[in-house]
Coordinates of C-alpha atoms in Angstrom, one line a residue:
X1 CA -98.8 -56.3 135.3
X2 CA -98.9 -58.8 138.2
X3 CA -101.2 -58.4 141.1
X4 CA -100.1 -56.3 144.1
X5 CA -99.1 -58.1 147.3
X6 CA -102.2 -57.3 149.3
X7 CA -104.5 -58.6 146.6
X8 CA -102.4 -61.7 146.1
X9 CA -102.5 -62.3 150.0
X10 CA -106.3 -62.1 150.0
X11 CA -106.5 -64.6 147.0
X12 CA -104.1 -67.0 148.9
X13 CA -106.5 -67.3 151.6
X14 CA -109.3 -68.4 149.3
X15 CA -112.5 -66.7 148.2
X16 CA -116.1 -67.3 148.9
X17 CA -116.5 -68.7 145.3
X18 CA -113.9 -69.6 142.7
X19 CA -112.9 -67.1 140.1
X20 CA -112.0 -69.8 137.6
X21 CA -114.2 -73.0 137.8
X22 CA -113.4 -75.7 135.3
X23 CA -115.9 -78.3 134.5
X24 CA -114.9 -81.3 132.5
X25 CA -118.2 -82.2 131.0
X26 CA -117.1 -85.7 129.7
X27 CA -114.1 -87.8 129.4
X28 CA -115.3 -89.0 126.0
X29 CA -113.1 -87.8 123.3
X30 CA -112.7 -88.5 119.6
X31 CA -109.0 -87.7 119.7
X32 CA -106.1 -88.9 121.9
X33 CA -103.6 -86.1 122.3
X34 CA -100.4 -87.3 123.9
X35 CA -100.4 -84.4 126.4
X36 CA -104.1 -84.6 127.5
X37 CA -104.3 -83.1 130.9
X38 CA -107.3 -85.3 131.8
X39 CA -106.2 -88.6 130.1
X40 CA -109.5 -88.6 128.2
X41 CA -110.8 -91.0 125.6
X42 CA -113.5 -93.2 126.9
X43 CA -116.7 -92.0 128.5
X44 CA -117.3 -92.7 132.1
X45 CA -120.7 -94.4 132.5
X46 CA -121.1 -92.5 135.9
X47 CA -121.3 -89.2 134.2
X48 CA -123.6 -86.5 135.7
X49 CA -127.1 -86.8 134.2
X50 CA -128.5 -83.8 132.6
X51 CA -130.7 -83.1 135.6
X52 CA -127.6 -83.4 137.9
X53 CA -125.7 -81.1 135.5
X54 CA -128.5 -78.4 135.7
X55 CA -128.6 -78.6 139.5
X56 CA -124.9 -77.9 139.6
X57 CA -125.3 -74.9 137.2
X58 CA -128.1 -73.6 139.6
X59 CA -125.7 -73.8 142.5
X60 CA -122.9 -72.1 140.5
X61 CA -125.4 -69.4 139.6
X62 CA -126.4 -68.9 143.3
X63 CA -122.8 -68.5 144.2
X64 CA -122.5 -65.7 141.7
X65 CA -119.7 -67.4 139.7
X66 CA -119.2 -65.2 136.7
X67 CA -118.3 -67.9 134.2
X68 CA -117.3 -71.5 134.0
X69 CA -114.6 -73.1 131.7
X70 CA -116.2 -76.1 130.1
X71 CA -113.9 -78.8 128.7
X72 CA -113.3 -82.6 128.5
X73 CA -112.7 -84.7 126.8
X74 CA -114.5 -83.1 123.9
X75 CA -117.6 -81.5 125.5
X76 CA -119.5 -81.2 122.2
X77 CA -119.8 -85.1 122.2
X78 CA -122.4 -85.0 124.9
X79 CA -125.8 -85.0 123.4
X80 CA -127.0 -82.4 125.9
X81 CA -124.1 -80.0 125.2
X82 CA -126.2 -77.2 123.7
X83 CA -128.9 -77.7 126.3
X84 CA -126.5 -77.3 129.2
X85 CA -124.6 -74.3 127.9
X86 CA -127.8 -72.6 126.9
X87 CA -129.1 -73.3 130.4
X88 CA -125.9 -71.9 132.0
X89 CA -126.2 -68.7 129.9
X90 CA -129.8 -68.4 130.9
X91 CA -129.0 -68.6 134.6
X92 CA -126.4 -65.7 134.0
X93 CA -123.4 -67.9 134.1
X94 CA -121.1 -67.3 131.2
X95 CA -119.4 -70.2 129.5
X96 CA -116.1 -70.6 127.9
X97 CA -115.6 -74.0 126.4
X98 CA -112.6 -75.7 124.9
X99 CA -112.9 -77.9 121.9
X100 CA -110.8 -79.7 119.3
X101 CA -113.1 -78.2 116.6
X102 CA -114.1 -81.6 115.0
X103 CA -117.8 -81.0 115.9
X104 CA -118.1 -77.4 114.7
X105 CA -119.5 -77.5 111.3
X106 CA -121.3 -74.6 109.6
X107 CA -124.6 -75.3 111.3
X108 CA -123.0 -75.6 114.8
X109 CA -121.0 -72.5 114.3
X110 CA -124.1 -70.5 113.5
X111 CA -125.8 -72.0 116.6
X112 CA -122.9 -70.9 118.7
X113 CA -122.7 -67.5 117.2
X114 CA -126.3 -66.9 118.1
X115 CA -125.7 -67.3 121.9
X116 CA -124.7 -64.6 124.3
X117 CA -122.0 -64.8 127.0
X118 CA -120.3 -67.7 125.2
X119 CA -116.6 -67.9 124.3
X120 CA -115.1 -70.7 122.2
X121 CA -111.4 -71.8 122.5
X122 CA -110.2 -73.9 119.6
X123 CA -107.2 -76.1 120.5
X124 CA -104.2 -75.9 118.2
X125 CA -100.7 -77.1 119.2
X126 CA -98.8 -76.5 116.0
X127 CA -98.8 -73.7 113.4
X128 CA -98.5 -76.3 110.8
X129 CA -100.0 -79.8 110.4
X130 CA -96.8 -81.6 110.8
X131 CA -96.1 -80.1 114.3
X132 CA -99.7 -80.1 115.5
X133 CA -100.7 -83.6 114.3
X134 CA -97.7 -85.3 116.1
X135 CA -99.3 -84.3 119.4
X136 CA -102.9 -84.3 118.4
X137 CA -103.3 -86.9 115.8
X138 CA -103.5 -87.2 112.0
X139 CA -106.1 -84.7 110.6
X140 CA -106.4 -82.6 113.7
X141 CA -104.8 -79.5 112.3
X142 CA -107.1 -79.5 109.3
X143 CA -110.2 -80.1 111.5
X144 CA -109.2 -77.2 113.8
X145 CA -108.7 -74.9 110.8
X146 CA -112.0 -75.8 109.5
X147 CA -113.7 -75.0 112.7
X148 CA -112.1 -71.6 112.8
X149 CA -113.3 -71.0 109.2
X150 CA -116.9 -71.9 110.2
X151 CA -116.7 -69.7 113.3
X152 CA -115.4 -66.8 111.2
X153 CA -118.0 -67.3 108.4
X154 CA -120.8 -67.4 111.1
X155 CA -119.5 -64.0 112.5
X156 CA -118.9 -65.5 115.9
X157 CA -116.6 -62.7 116.8
X158 CA -113.4 -62.9 118.7
X159 CA -113.0 -66.6 119.4
X160 CA -109.8 -67.9 121.0
X161 CA -107.1 -70.1 119.6
X162 CA -105.7 -72.1 122.6
X163 CA -102.0 -73.2 122.3
X164 CA -100.2 -75.5 124.8
X165 CA -96.5 -74.4 124.6
X166 CA -94.1 -77.2 124.0
X167 CA -90.5 -77.4 122.8
X168 CA -91.7 -78.2 119.3
X169 CA -93.9 -75.1 118.8
X170 CA -92.3 -72.5 121.0
X171 CA -90.4 -71.2 117.7
X172 CA -93.9 -70.7 116.2
X173 CA -95.2 -68.1 118.4
X174 CA -95.2 -65.4 115.8
X175 CA -97.0 -67.9 113.4
X176 CA -99.7 -68.5 116.0
X177 CA -100.2 -64.8 116.4
X178 CA -100.6 -64.5 112.5
X179 CA -103.2 -67.2 112.5
X180 CA -105.2 -65.5 115.2
X181 CA -105.0 -62.2 113.4
X182 CA -106.2 -63.8 110.2
X183 CA -109.4 -64.8 111.9
X184 CA -109.8 -61.8 114.2
X185 CA -109.3 -64.2 117.1
X186 CA -107.4 -63.9 120.3
X187 CA -104.3 -66.1 121.0
X188 CA -104.2 -67.9 124.4
X189 CA -101.1 -69.7 125.5
X190 CA -101.0 -72.2 128.3
X191 CA -98.2 -74.2 130.0
X192 CA -97.6 -77.8 129.4
X193 CA -98.1 -79.6 132.7
X194 CA -97.1 -83.3 133.5
X195 CA -100.6 -84.3 134.3
X196 CA -102.9 -86.8 132.6
X197 CA -101.1 -88.3 129.6
X198 CA -98.5 -85.5 130.0
X199 CA -96.9 -87.6 132.8
X200 CA -95.4 -89.7 130.0
X201 CA -94.7 -87.0 127.4
X202 CA -93.7 -84.0 129.6
X203 CA -90.0 -84.9 129.8
X204 CA -89.7 -84.8 125.9
X205 CA -92.1 -81.9 125.3
X206 CA -91.7 -79.3 127.9
X207 CA -89.6 -76.2 126.8
X208 CA -86.0 -76.0 127.7
X209 CA -84.8 -73.4 130.0
X210 CA -83.5 -71.4 127.1
X211 CA -86.8 -71.7 125.3
X212 CA -88.7 -70.6 128.5
X213 CA -86.7 -67.5 128.6
X214 CA -87.4 -66.8 124.9
X215 CA -91.2 -67.4 125.7
X216 CA -91.1 -64.9 128.7
X217 CA -89.6 -62.1 126.5
X218 CA -92.1 -62.9 123.9
X219 CA -95.0 -62.7 126.3
X220 CA -93.6 -59.4 127.7
X221 CA -93.5 -57.9 124.2
X222 CA -97.1 -59.3 123.5
X223 CA -99.1 -58.2 126.5
X224 CA -102.4 -58.8 124.7
X225 CA -101.8 -62.4 124.4
X226 CA -103.7 -64.3 127.0
X227 CA -102.1 -66.8 129.4
X228 CA -104.5 -67.6 132.2
X229 CA -101.7 -67.0 134.6
X230 CA -100.0 -70.2 133.2
X231 CA -96.5 -68.9 133.2
X232 CA -96.0 -67.3 136.7
X233 CA -93.0 -69.6 137.2
X234 CA -91.2 -67.4 134.6
X235 CA -91.7 -64.1 136.4
X236 CA -88.3 -64.1 138.2
X237 CA -86.7 -63.4 134.9
X238 CA -87.8 -59.7 135.2
X239 CA -91.1 -57.8 135.2
X240 CA -93.9 -60.0 136.5
X241 CA -96.3 -61.3 133.9
X242 CA -99.9 -60.3 134.1
X243 CA -101.9 -62.2 136.6
X244 CA -101.9 -63.2 140.1
X245 CA -98.5 -64.9 139.9
X246 CA -99.3 -67.7 142.4
X247 CA -100.8 -71.2 142.5
X248 CA -104.5 -70.8 142.7
X249 CA -105.3 -74.4 143.5
X250 CA -108.2 -74.7 145.9
X251 CA -107.9 -70.9 146.5
X252 CA -109.4 -69.2 143.4
X253 CA -109.5 -72.1 140.9
X254 CA -110.8 -75.7 141.1
X255 CA -112.2 -78.5 138.8
X256 CA -115.3 -80.5 138.6
X257 CA -114.8 -83.6 136.7
X258 CA -117.6 -85.5 134.7
X259 CA -118.8 -87.6 137.6
X260 CA -118.9 -84.7 140.0
X261 CA -115.7 -85.1 141.8
X262 CA -113.9 -81.9 142.8
X263 CA -110.3 -81.4 142.5
X264 CA -107.9 -78.5 143.5
X265 CA -107.2 -77.5 139.9
X266 CA -107.6 -78.9 136.4
X267 CA -104.0 -80.2 136.4
X268 CA -104.1 -82.4 139.6
X269 CA -106.8 -85.0 138.8
X270 CA -105.6 -87.4 141.3
X271 CA -106.9 -88.7 144.6
X272 CA -104.4 -86.8 146.6
X273 CA -106.1 -83.6 145.4
X274 CA -109.7 -84.8 145.4
X275 CA -111.6 -82.5 147.7
X276 CA -115.1 -84.2 147.6
X277 CA -118.0 -84.6 145.4
X278 CA -121.0 -82.4 144.5
X279 CA -123.2 -85.5 144.5
X280 CA -123.1 -85.4 148.4
X281 CA -123.8 -81.9 149.8
X282 CA -123.3 -80.0 146.6
X283 CA -120.4 -77.8 145.2
X284 CA -120.6 -74.9 147.7
X285 CA -120.1 -77.2 150.6
X286 CA -117.0 -78.7 149.0
X287 CA -115.5 -75.4 148.1
X288 CA -116.1 -73.7 151.5
X289 CA -115.6 -76.6 153.8
X290 CA -113.2 -79.2 152.3
X291 CA -110.4 -80.2 154.5
X292 CA -108.0 -80.2 151.5
X293 CA -109.0 -76.7 150.4
X294 CA -108.6 -75.5 153.9
X295 CA -105.0 -76.9 154.0
X296 CA -104.1 -75.3 150.6
X297 CA -105.3 -71.9 151.9
X298 CA -103.1 -71.9 154.9
X299 CA -100.0 -69.6 154.6
X300 CA -97.4 -71.6 152.8
X301 CA -93.6 -72.1 153.5
X302 CA -90.9 -71.3 151.0
X303 CA -89.4 -74.6 151.7
X304 CA -86.5 -75.3 149.5
X305 CA -87.0 -71.9 147.9
X306 CA -86.4 -70.0 151.1
X307 CA -82.9 -69.0 150.1
X308 CA -84.0 -67.8 146.7
X309 CA -84.5 -64.0 146.5
X310 CA -87.1 -64.5 143.7
X311 CA -89.6 -66.6 145.8
X312 CA -92.1 -63.7 146.0
X313 CA -92.1 -63.4 142.2
X314 CA -93.1 -67.1 141.6
X315 CA -94.2 -68.4 145.0
X316 CA -92.4 -71.6 144.2
X317 CA -94.3 -72.4 141.0
X318 CA -97.0 -74.9 140.1
X319 CA -98.3 -77.5 142.4
X320 CA -99.2 -80.0 139.7
X321 CA -95.8 -79.7 137.9
X322 CA -94.1 -80.6 141.1
X323 CA -96.4 -83.4 142.2
X324 CA -96.5 -85.3 138.8
X325 CA -92.7 -85.1 138.4
X326 CA -92.2 -86.7 141.8
X327 CA -91.1 -83.5 143.7
X328 CA -92.2 -82.5 147.1
X329 CA -94.7 -79.6 147.1
X330 CA -92.2 -77.3 148.8
X331 CA -89.5 -78.0 146.3
X332 CA -88.8 -75.6 143.4
X333 CA -90.8 -75.8 140.3
X334 CA -89.3 -78.3 137.8
X335 CA -89.0 -75.6 135.4
X336 CA -87.5 -73.0 137.7
X337 CA -85.8 -70.4 135.6
X338 CA -82.6 -70.8 137.7
X339 CA -82.4 -74.5 137.2
X340 CA -83.1 -75.3 140.9
X341 CA -86.0 -77.6 139.9
X342 CA -83.8 -79.6 137.5
X343 CA -81.2 -80.0 140.3
X344 CA -84.0 -81.2 142.6
X345 CA -85.1 -83.8 140.1
X346 CA -81.5 -85.1 139.8
X347 CA -81.0 -85.1 143.5
X348 CA -84.3 -87.0 144.3
X349 CA -84.9 -89.3 141.4
X350 CA -88.1 -91.4 141.7
X351 CA -88.6 -94.7 140.0
X352 CA -92.5 -94.4 140.2
X353 CA -94.1 -91.1 139.6
X354 CA -97.7 -90.4 140.5
X355 CA -100.1 -91.4 137.9
X356 CA -103.3 -89.6 136.8
X357 CA -106.5 -91.1 138.2
X358 CA -108.7 -92.0 136.7
X359 CA -107.1 -92.7 133.4
X360 CA -109.7 -92.9 130.4
X361 CA -107.0 -93.1 127.6
X362 CA -107.7 -95.4 124.6
X363 CA -105.6 -96.4 121.6
X364 CA -105.1 -93.5 119.3
X365 CA -107.2 -93.9 116.1
X366 CA -107.3 -92.0 112.8
X367 CA -109.3 -88.9 113.1
X368 CA -111.6 -89.7 110.2
X369 CA -112.6 -93.0 112.0
X370 CA -113.2 -91.3 115.3
X371 CA -116.7 -90.3 115.1

């Protein structure tokens, strides 16, 4: 189950290289999901060039980073997508990339299946079209299922189905598990954060306290379902969930965005948590010497959670969830299982919450016109 205290203490002080490095390859996307963590849609003309991207991969390989999470936007939109992931694999850096599936036809699936050290995560946020398409756009469910069929037909192996848990789909967990079993895939659940376009949709979409308790017990009963340490804020409900059970921002995780800016984690794309850019002295210099990361690695205070006997179980929760709901970073998580975060939101209402920056959103268009 959860990491022991000595291991967690070591991770809190930061490591020489990140365990989980997310690279948003592009902000371009042919969809416009209402909860998109990076507010993607339009391509940024300052994107890293192919040569710059290869140099970044070389540096990551030299730091002995085991794998990178590639996302976006829709990463397969970049014309050099296959070139870059192939180059990463050739340098000994595994790639796990997230996709909406719209670019995975039979040919692309066979090409992906032929690559080593590659993992594919197809996003699906509803076990049926009605639920999924309300969040991700008309036709997105069918596109994701087609991608899964192509991957299965190409004998890709155990790809992943990635689900952001919302109050609309938390009742469908068994259905998601059945879909994964149908394809011989792994199910991966992640937490909805109020980041990106989620700043505007979080209040209506995040699970209720009762639903979070149901989710916790479901995860305990299904230990083989992957979570990426997303739900450590639920651990005070009982047995700690698998993972470090702490906020790894700037300690063991970070994000590099399409223009080379480095942020503390994938859910805080905001100037407040920008640590630097790889276009200056490179990624290693930012990771090891950033003033922001140094601050995040200092021993933290329990703050408003100091009187709670469960602080060691959740360490105060998610930095991004607090920041984008207008809470202080030493406040309780807004989804604290005891309701302390809800009380903090009521006690300290904010008229203007932090906004994602940059915002590349565009008007949602029908999926069949999005290519």
